[in-house]
Amino acid sequence: MASAALELLRTSIAVAQRINPITPHHHVVWCVLSAKNKDGLPELSAEDRLSFFHAVRDTQEKITTETGITDFNINWEEGCGKPVPGGLDSWTRYVHVVPRMVGDLEGDAVHELLDRWTWSGGMIVQPEAEPWPCDAKRKDRTPEIMAAEAAQFRQMLSSAGIPKNMAACADGFKFSHIPIASGLTFFVSEFGSTVAFVNLRPFRRGHVLLSPRRCVARLRDLTRVEYEDLIDSAGRLGDALRLVEFPRGFEFSVQDGPLASQSIPHVHIHMIPRI
């Protein structure tokens, strides 16, 4: 574990430290709470979870202030049972904040490196993890195939107890300049500012996108309410889909800026099932 001298941020909820960085200034934000649920696993209240993710955004801001770096990969996993300080968790309770600079990593190498990252140093090989496909192998899908998948997700969420009035964005929305039809969406938050929709070119089955309705390019541009609604929606969707279809949980990934491979200038979270 990194020493306290390497801490960038500490709150009552979280600590941000440089722990086995894969790029310069890479920090891991990890939760210091140890509350247990009925199964003996660490658990956060909804309020604490949002406070934790505010620490993630504060870590980005501190790195930008100290280094001038503005582009980041933000990655975390939920439901994957990876080791964390204090034992195994039902979600990993740590988030990678990976600053990106020109020429540091190629393509999606950041995801493969994070798949193999460990607390103790060195890299591990996870033979059960499906490799990330190269971009050239990802193909556009037809609207009909995407609409059928969205309908499947709406059914999954209904089975998991998500109310029907949250099952789709009735009027669709614009993902940057791209119109997303209502039939391609499968979730809209209670607050109404977050939408989930199927992916034109998924990495693997079940890879979907979650986005604020308002078009902003960066996480820092979201209001506090929008940011909290986005994070809360990601957790709610992950929990629901893990119950009915994807028991190993999800990797969540934000490409925050063009150097982090963001191709559409509209904040979005990739939800990628662990296979």
Short mmCIF file of C-alpha atoms in Angstrom, two decimals:
data_model
loop_
_atom_site.label_atom_id
_atom_site.label_comp_id
_atom_site.label_asym_id
_atom_site.label_seq_id
_atom_site.Cartn_x
_atom_site.Cartn_y
_atom_site.Cartn_z
CA MET A 1 0.00 0.00 0.00
CA ALA A 2 1.25 3.48 -0.80
CA SER A 3 2.42 5.64 2.06
CA ALA A 4 0.38 8.52 3.44
CA ALA A 5 2.98 10.88 1.96
CA LEU A 6 1.69 9.99 -1.50
CA GLU A 7 -1.91 10.88 -0.71
CA LEU A 8 -3.43 13.45 -3.03
CA LEU A 9 -6.76 13.66 -1.22
CA ARG A 10 -8.32 12.35 1.99
CA THR A 11 -11.92 12.70 3.14
CA SER A 12 -14.06 10.86 5.69
CA ILE A 13 -15.13 8.58 2.81
CA ALA A 14 -12.14 8.21 0.50
CA VAL A 15 -8.40 8.39 0.01
CA ALA A 16 -6.69 9.10 -3.32
CA GLN A 17 -3.20 7.63 -3.63
CA ARG A 18 -0.66 6.75 -6.28
CA ILE A 19 -0.64 2.97 -6.13
CA ASN A 20 1.22 1.10 -8.88
CA PRO A 21 0.45 3.76 -11.51
CA ILE A 22 0.10 2.78 -15.16
CA THR A 23 0.61 6.38 -16.32
CA PRO A 24 2.24 9.34 -14.54
CA HIS A 25 -0.11 10.82 -11.91
CA HIS A 26 -2.49 7.81 -12.05
CA HIS A 27 -4.34 7.73 -8.71
CA VAL A 28 -6.61 5.17 -7.12
CA VAL A 29 -9.49 6.56 -5.07
CA TRP A 30 -10.53 3.96 -2.51
CA CYS A 31 -13.19 3.87 0.16
CA VAL A 32 -12.16 3.90 3.81
CA LEU A 33 -15.54 2.89 5.25
CA SER A 34 -16.03 -0.66 6.50
CA ALA A 35 -19.78 -0.98 7.08
CA LYS A 36 -21.07 -4.52 6.50
CA ASN A 37 -24.29 -5.76 4.95
CA LYS A 38 -26.23 -8.87 6.02
CA ASP A 39 -23.82 -11.08 4.05
CA GLY A 40 -20.79 -9.62 5.77
CA LEU A 41 -19.69 -7.64 2.71
CA PRO A 42 -18.74 -3.95 2.80
CA GLU A 43 -21.62 -1.69 1.89
CA LEU A 44 -22.18 2.03 1.34
CA SER A 45 -25.34 4.03 1.80
CA ALA A 46 -26.57 5.94 -1.25
CA GLU A 47 -25.38 9.18 0.36
CA ASP A 48 -21.92 7.79 1.12
CA ARG A 49 -21.61 6.40 -2.40
CA LEU A 50 -22.27 9.83 -3.90
CA SER A 51 -19.76 11.40 -1.49
CA PHE A 52 -17.24 8.81 -2.62
CA PHE A 53 -17.73 9.71 -6.28
CA HIS A 54 -17.45 13.41 -5.48
CA ALA A 55 -14.01 12.52 -4.12
CA VAL A 56 -13.26 11.02 -7.53
CA ARG A 57 -14.17 14.26 -9.28
CA ASP A 58 -12.20 16.26 -6.69
CA THR A 59 -9.18 14.05 -7.44
CA GLN A 60 -9.45 14.92 -11.13
CA GLU A 61 -9.59 18.61 -10.25
CA LYS A 62 -6.52 18.35 -7.99
CA ILE A 63 -4.51 16.55 -10.68
CA THR A 64 -5.49 19.19 -13.23
CA THR A 65 -4.52 22.00 -10.84
CA GLU A 66 -1.13 20.44 -10.10
CA THR A 67 -0.20 19.21 -13.58
CA GLY A 68 -2.39 20.96 -16.15
CA ILE A 69 -3.64 17.58 -17.42
CA THR A 70 -7.33 17.71 -18.38
CA ASP A 71 -8.05 14.32 -20.01
CA PHE A 72 -8.76 11.21 -17.93
CA ASN A 73 -9.90 7.63 -18.08
CA ILE A 74 -12.17 6.96 -15.10
CA ASN A 75 -12.74 3.24 -14.48
CA TRP A 76 -14.36 1.12 -11.81
CA GLU A 77 -16.06 -2.24 -11.46
CA GLU A 78 -19.08 -3.40 -9.52
CA GLY A 79 -20.06 -6.93 -8.61
CA CYS A 80 -16.74 -8.44 -9.62
CA GLY A 81 -15.40 -9.50 -6.23
CA LYS A 82 -11.86 -8.19 -6.66
CA PRO A 83 -9.67 -7.82 -3.56
CA VAL A 84 -9.70 -4.44 -1.83
CA PRO A 85 -8.21 -3.20 1.46
CA GLY A 86 -10.09 -5.06 4.17
CA GLY A 87 -11.30 -8.00 2.08
CA LEU A 88 -13.56 -8.83 -0.85
CA ASP A 89 -16.41 -6.54 -1.78
CA SER A 90 -19.69 -6.82 -3.65
CA TRP A 91 -18.36 -3.88 -5.62
CA THR A 92 -14.73 -2.97 -5.77
CA ARG A 93 -14.95 0.30 -3.82
CA TYR A 94 -12.10 1.86 -5.70
CA VAL A 95 -11.94 3.97 -8.84
CA HIS A 96 -9.00 4.48 -11.17
CA VAL A 97 -8.35 8.09 -12.16
CA VAL A 98 -5.90 7.80 -15.06
CA PRO A 99 -4.61 11.09 -16.48
CA ARG A 100 -3.86 10.94 -20.20
CA MET A 101 -1.21 12.76 -22.18
CA VAL A 102 -0.22 12.76 -25.83
CA GLY A 103 1.51 9.52 -26.83
CA ASP A 104 1.27 7.75 -23.45
CA LEU A 105 -0.81 4.67 -24.41
CA GLU A 106 -2.21 3.32 -27.65
CA GLY A 107 -5.88 2.66 -28.34
CA ASP A 108 -7.65 0.71 -25.61
CA ALA A 109 -4.43 -0.40 -23.90
CA VAL A 110 -5.51 1.45 -20.76
CA HIS A 111 -8.39 -1.01 -20.27
CA GLU A 112 -6.18 -4.06 -20.68
CA LEU A 113 -3.65 -2.63 -18.21
CA LEU A 114 -6.37 -1.88 -15.67
CA ASP A 115 -7.78 -5.40 -16.08
CA ARG A 116 -4.38 -6.68 -14.94
CA TRP A 117 -3.64 -4.03 -12.30
CA THR A 118 -3.13 -5.16 -8.69
CA TRP A 119 -2.75 -3.42 -5.34
CA SER A 120 0.46 -5.26 -4.51
CA GLY A 121 2.43 -4.39 -7.63
CA GLY A 122 3.13 -6.08 -10.91
CA MET A 123 0.47 -7.27 -13.30
CA ILE A 124 -1.70 -10.36 -13.23
CA VAL A 125 -3.09 -12.38 -16.09
CA GLN A 126 -6.81 -13.06 -16.00
CA PRO A 127 -7.38 -15.85 -18.53
CA GLU A 128 -11.12 -15.80 -17.89
CA ALA A 129 -11.40 -12.17 -19.00
CA GLU A 130 -12.45 -11.66 -22.61
CA PRO A 131 -9.80 -9.57 -24.40
CA TRP A 132 -10.71 -6.11 -25.63
CA PRO A 133 -11.38 -6.29 -29.39
CA CYS A 134 -9.47 -3.94 -31.63
CA ASP A 135 -11.56 -1.08 -32.99
CA ALA A 136 -11.39 -2.41 -36.56
CA LYS A 137 -13.30 -5.54 -35.51
CA ARG A 138 -16.24 -3.61 -34.09
CA LYS A 139 -19.04 -3.33 -36.64
CA ASP A 140 -22.05 -1.03 -36.82
CA ARG A 141 -25.34 -2.77 -36.10
CA THR A 142 -28.68 -2.22 -37.79
CA PRO A 143 -31.40 -0.15 -36.08
CA GLU A 144 -33.58 -3.27 -35.98
CA ILE A 145 -30.99 -5.29 -34.06
CA MET A 146 -30.40 -2.40 -31.66
CA ALA A 147 -34.13 -1.89 -31.05
CA ALA A 148 -34.56 -5.59 -30.30
CA GLU A 149 -31.72 -5.43 -27.78
CA ALA A 150 -33.21 -2.34 -26.13
CA ALA A 151 -36.51 -4.20 -25.76
CA GLN A 152 -34.64 -7.06 -24.08
CA PHE A 153 -33.04 -4.64 -21.63
CA ARG A 154 -36.41 -3.08 -20.82
CA GLN A 155 -37.72 -6.57 -20.03
CA MET A 156 -34.69 -7.33 -17.85
CA LEU A 157 -35.17 -4.13 -15.86
CA SER A 158 -38.87 -4.84 -15.45
CA SER A 159 -38.00 -8.29 -14.08
CA ALA A 160 -35.59 -6.61 -11.66
CA GLY A 161 -38.30 -4.26 -10.37
CA ILE A 162 -37.46 -1.05 -12.23
CA PRO A 163 -40.77 0.86 -12.72
CA LYS A 164 -42.17 0.90 -16.25
CA ASN A 165 -42.23 4.70 -16.33
CA MET A 166 -38.41 4.55 -16.17
CA ALA A 167 -38.12 2.00 -18.99
CA ALA A 168 -37.42 4.37 -21.90
CA CYS A 169 -36.95 8.00 -22.86
CA ALA A 170 -40.32 8.72 -24.51
CA ASP A 171 -39.10 11.45 -26.84
CA GLY A 172 -35.58 10.12 -27.38
CA PHE A 173 -32.67 12.53 -27.05
CA LYS A 174 -29.58 13.80 -28.83
CA PHE A 175 -26.26 12.18 -28.03
CA SER A 176 -24.10 15.12 -29.07
CA HIS A 177 -25.24 15.59 -32.69
CA ILE A 178 -26.63 12.04 -33.01
CA PRO A 179 -30.40 11.53 -32.61
CA ILE A 180 -31.19 8.54 -30.37
CA ALA A 181 -34.69 7.24 -31.00
CA SER A 182 -36.89 6.32 -28.05
CA GLY A 183 -36.87 2.68 -29.16
CA LEU A 184 -33.10 2.49 -28.64
CA THR A 185 -33.33 3.66 -25.01
CA PHE A 186 -34.22 1.42 -22.08
CA PHE A 187 -33.91 3.57 -18.96
CA VAL A 188 -34.48 7.15 -17.89
CA SER A 189 -33.77 8.25 -14.33
CA GLU A 190 -36.44 9.46 -11.93
CA PHE A 191 -34.89 12.92 -12.05
CA GLY A 192 -35.03 12.74 -15.85
CA SER A 193 -31.49 13.90 -16.58
CA THR A 194 -29.89 10.49 -17.31
CA VAL A 195 -30.66 8.09 -20.17
CA ALA A 196 -29.39 4.57 -20.94
CA PHE A 197 -29.32 3.30 -24.51
CA VAL A 198 -27.88 0.50 -26.61
CA ASN A 199 -24.55 0.82 -28.36
CA LEU A 200 -24.03 1.08 -32.12
CA ARG A 201 -20.69 -0.78 -31.90
CA PRO A 202 -20.50 -2.75 -28.65
CA PHE A 203 -17.32 -4.40 -27.38
CA ARG A 204 -19.34 -7.45 -26.37
CA ARG A 205 -22.93 -8.50 -25.68
CA GLY A 206 -24.54 -6.22 -23.12
CA HIS A 207 -22.18 -3.26 -23.60
CA VAL A 208 -24.46 -0.22 -23.25
CA LEU A 209 -24.13 3.52 -22.68
CA LEU A 210 -25.39 5.85 -19.97
CA SER A 211 -25.43 9.59 -20.57
CA PRO A 212 -26.80 12.86 -19.21
CA ARG A 213 -29.53 14.29 -21.43
CA ARG A 214 -27.84 17.68 -21.50
CA CYS A 215 -24.92 17.70 -23.89
CA VAL A 216 -21.68 18.57 -22.12
CA ALA A 217 -18.28 17.24 -23.11
CA ARG A 218 -16.63 16.77 -19.72
CA LEU A 219 -17.51 15.46 -16.28
CA ARG A 220 -16.42 18.78 -14.81
CA ASP A 221 -19.14 20.52 -16.87
CA LEU A 222 -21.98 18.59 -15.22
CA THR A 223 -23.90 20.28 -12.44
CA ARG A 224 -23.77 18.59 -9.04
CA VAL A 225 -27.33 17.30 -9.54
CA GLU A 226 -26.54 15.92 -13.02
CA TYR A 227 -23.35 14.24 -11.80
CA GLU A 228 -25.07 12.62 -8.84
CA ASP A 229 -27.96 11.44 -11.02
CA LEU A 230 -25.53 9.89 -13.52
CA ILE A 231 -23.58 8.06 -10.80
CA ASP A 232 -26.74 6.94 -8.99
CA SER A 233 -28.22 5.66 -12.26
CA ALA A 234 -25.06 3.68 -13.04
CA GLY A 235 -25.25 1.95 -9.67
CA ARG A 236 -28.97 1.29 -9.95
CA LEU A 237 -28.68 -0.18 -13.44
CA GLY A 238 -25.68 -2.29 -12.51
CA ASP A 239 -27.47 -3.72 -9.47
CA ALA A 240 -30.63 -4.51 -11.44
CA LEU A 241 -28.90 -6.13 -14.41
CA ARG A 242 -26.60 -8.15 -12.17
CA LEU A 243 -29.66 -9.75 -10.58
CA VAL A 244 -31.27 -10.91 -13.80
CA GLU A 245 -28.64 -11.35 -16.52
CA PHE A 246 -25.03 -10.41 -15.73
CA PRO A 247 -24.07 -11.97 -12.37
CA ARG A 248 -20.38 -11.07 -12.60
CA GLY A 249 -21.22 -7.38 -12.75
CA PHE A 250 -19.89 -4.59 -14.90
CA GLU A 251 -16.88 -2.52 -15.73
CA PHE A 252 -17.78 1.17 -15.86
CA SER A 253 -15.62 3.42 -17.99
CA VAL A 254 -15.64 7.15 -18.74
CA GLN A 255 -13.41 8.52 -21.48
CA ASP A 256 -13.17 12.09 -20.26
CA GLY A 257 -11.54 13.97 -23.12
CA PRO A 258 -10.14 13.16 -26.59
CA LEU A 259 -6.76 11.96 -25.25
CA ALA A 260 -8.73 9.36 -23.26
CA SER A 261 -10.25 8.07 -26.55
CA GLN A 262 -13.49 10.03 -26.23
CA SER A 263 -14.90 10.08 -29.77
CA ILE A 264 -18.30 11.69 -29.06
CA PRO A 265 -18.08 15.02 -27.17
CA HIS A 266 -20.95 14.18 -24.83
CA VAL A 267 -20.27 12.71 -21.37
CA HIS A 268 -21.14 9.02 -21.24
CA ILE A 269 -20.40 5.94 -19.16
CA HIS A 270 -19.66 2.64 -20.86
CA MET A 271 -21.28 -0.24 -18.96
CA ILE A 272 -19.47 -3.40 -20.04
CA PRO A 273 -20.49 -6.77 -18.57
CA ARG A 274 -17.81 -8.96 -17.07
CA ILE A 275 -18.10 -12.26 -18.91
#
